[in-house]
Amino acid sequence: MLLVAHIYGFMMWTGTLFGSIHILQAHAKAEEGHRASFLGLEKSIGIAMDIGATLAIVFGLLLIFVPESGTALFKSGGFMHVKLTLVAVLIGLHVIMRRMIVQFKKGNVEMPAPFLFPAMAILVIGILVMIIMKPV
């Protein structure tokens, strides 16, 4: 059951991260009079993003540190160390997105950096490869 909660949280987290980029891009492109309508959506997706991240991280840590579920994976697999490094970078991108949402709320509207979407895609693919293929 821990694994199901972890996977659900990861899917929710990454889905809302990708969605938030598109919402912020649309907000930045919108005319001045229409921008206020994005604020509620950005707040909602930010909350969902935080919930997904919390589920993924908490249940992921439980999978690693609860003896019945995965301590052996952490000790034996170099892939897990690589995966956790990629997750740490994903957390950094999460922080960037949350800061952007706050800046947009304050009226500081700038187009999101073009590297965000491909960076997140590469990280998510890397995490999936590490956990499914266990190459290292």
C-alpha positions as semicolon CSV with decimal commas, in nm:
position;residue;x (nm);y (nm);z (nm)
1;M;0,000;0,000;0,000
2;L;0,295;0,232;0,062
3;L;0,407;0,187;-0,298
4;V;0,061;0,275;-0,433
5;A;0,053;0,595;-0,226
6;H;0,407;0,682;-0,337
7;I;0,326;0,630;-0,707
8;Y;-0,001;0,823;-0,677
9;G;0,180;1,112;-0,509
10;F;0,453;1,110;-0,776
11;M;0,195;1,114;-1,057
12;M;-0,001;1,395;-0,890
13;W;0,317;1,593;-0,821
14;T;0,468;1,567;-1,167
15;G;0,134;1,620;-1,340
16;T;0,070;1,942;-1,153
17;L;0,429;2,058;-1,209
18;F;0,384;2,021;-1,584
19;G;0,039;2,180;-1,567
20;S;0,164;2,476;-1,365
21;I;0,418;2,563;-1,634
22;H;0,143;2,581;-1,896
23;I;-0,084;2,783;-1,669
24;L;0,192;3,034;-1,592
25;Q;0,274;3,062;-1,963
26;A;-0,092;3,132;-2,042
27;H;-0,104;3,386;-1,759
28;A;0,205;3,563;-1,893
29;K;0,056;3,577;-2,245
30;A;-0,287;3,697;-2,127
31;E;-0,395;4,056;-2,163
32;E;-0,367;4,268;-1,850
33;G;-0,742;4,265;-1,782
34;H;-0,765;3,885;-1,793
35;R;-0,468;3,803;-1,572
36;A;-0,659;3,812;-1,243
37;S;-0,866;3,513;-1,352
38;F;-0,554;3,294;-1,342
39;L;-0,476;3,359;-0,975
40;G;-0,730;3,114;-0,831
41;L;-0,621;2,841;-1,071
42;E;-0,255;2,899;-0,985
43;K;-0,334;2,880;-0,614
44;S;-0,524;2,553;-0,661
45;I;-0,256;2,391;-0,873
46;G;0,010;2,505;-0,626
47;I;-0,175;2,335;-0,341
48;A;-0,220;2,018;-0,546
49;M;0,149;2,029;-0,638
50;D;0,242;2,051;-0,268
51;I;0,008;1,766;-0,173
52;G;0,148;1,542;-0,449
53;A;0,507;1,621;-0,349
54;T;0,430;1,552;0,017
55;L;0,269;1,216;-0,062
56;A;0,553;1,112;-0,293
57;I;0,826;1,216;-0,049
58;V;0,668;1,083;0,271
59;F;0,568;0,746;0,127
60;G;0,898;0,722;-0,062
61;L;1,090;0,770;0,262
62;L;0,871;0,512;0,432
63;L;0,945;0,268;0,151
64;I;1,316;0,321;0,205
65;F;1,332;0,322;0,584
66;V;1,057;0,083;0,693
67;P;1,246;-0,248;0,717
68;E;0,974;-0,463;0,560
69;S;0,948;-0,247;0,251
70;G;1,279;-0,139;0,112
71;T;1,584;-0,080;0,324
72;A;1,767;-0,338;0,114
73;L;1,699;-0,132;-0,200
74;F;1,864;0,171;-0,045
75;K;2,168;-0,025;0,070
76;S;2,218;-0,241;-0,237
77;G;2,119;-0,026;-0,531
78;G;2,327;0,261;-0,661
79;F;2,024;0,340;-0,876
80;M;1,841;0,455;-0,564
81;H;2,110;0,713;-0,490
82;V;2,086;0,843;-0,847
83;K;1,705;0,849;-0,825
84;L;1,716;1,042;-0,498
85;T;1,958;1,293;-0,651
86;L;1,716;1,345;-0,941
87;V;1,430;1,385;-0,692
88;A;1,633;1,650;-0,506
89;V;1,668;1,844;-0,832
90;L;1,294;1,800;-0,895
91;I;1,229;1,947;-0,550
92;G;1,442;2,245;-0,654
93;L;1,226;2,293;-0,964
94;H;0,918;2,262;-0,743
95;V;1,051;2,550;-0,532
96;I;1,112;2,756;-0,848
97;M;0,753;2,697;-0,961
98;R;0,610;2,791;-0,620
99;R;0,815;3,113;-0,618
100;M;0,691;3,194;-0,966
101;I;0,330;3,144;-0,854
102;V;0,391;3,386;-0,565
103;Q;0,553;3,639;-0,800
104;F;0,261;3,616;-1,042
105;K;0,021;3,674;-0,751
106;K;0,215;3,992;-0,663
107;G;0,179;4,112;-1,022
108;N;0,536;4,036;-1,130
109;V;0,438;3,844;-1,442
110;E;0,722;3,709;-1,653
111;M;0,724;3,424;-1,901
112;P;0,855;3,105;-1,735
113;A;1,205;3,007;-1,844
114;P;1,198;2,783;-2,151
115;F;1,421;2,523;-1,985
116;L;1,166;2,432;-1,716
117;F;0,947;2,194;-1,916
118;P;1,231;1,994;-2,078
119;A;1,424;1,988;-1,748
120;M;1,123;1,842;-1,567
121;A;1,062;1,592;-1,847
122;I;1,425;1,474;-1,834
123;L;1,411;1,444;-1,456
124;V;1,087;1,246;-1,459
125;I;1,215;1,013;-1,730
126;G;1,542;0,971;-1,540
127;I;1,357;0,886;-1,219
128;L;1,140;0,632;-1,400
129;V;1,440;0,473;-1,572
130;M;1,627;0,446;-1,242
131;I;1,339;0,278;-1,061
132;I;1,220;0,049;-1,342
133;M;1,548;-0,052;-1,507
134;K;1,779;-0,025;-1,201
135;P;2,077;0,031;-1,433
136;V;2,335;0,134;-1,171
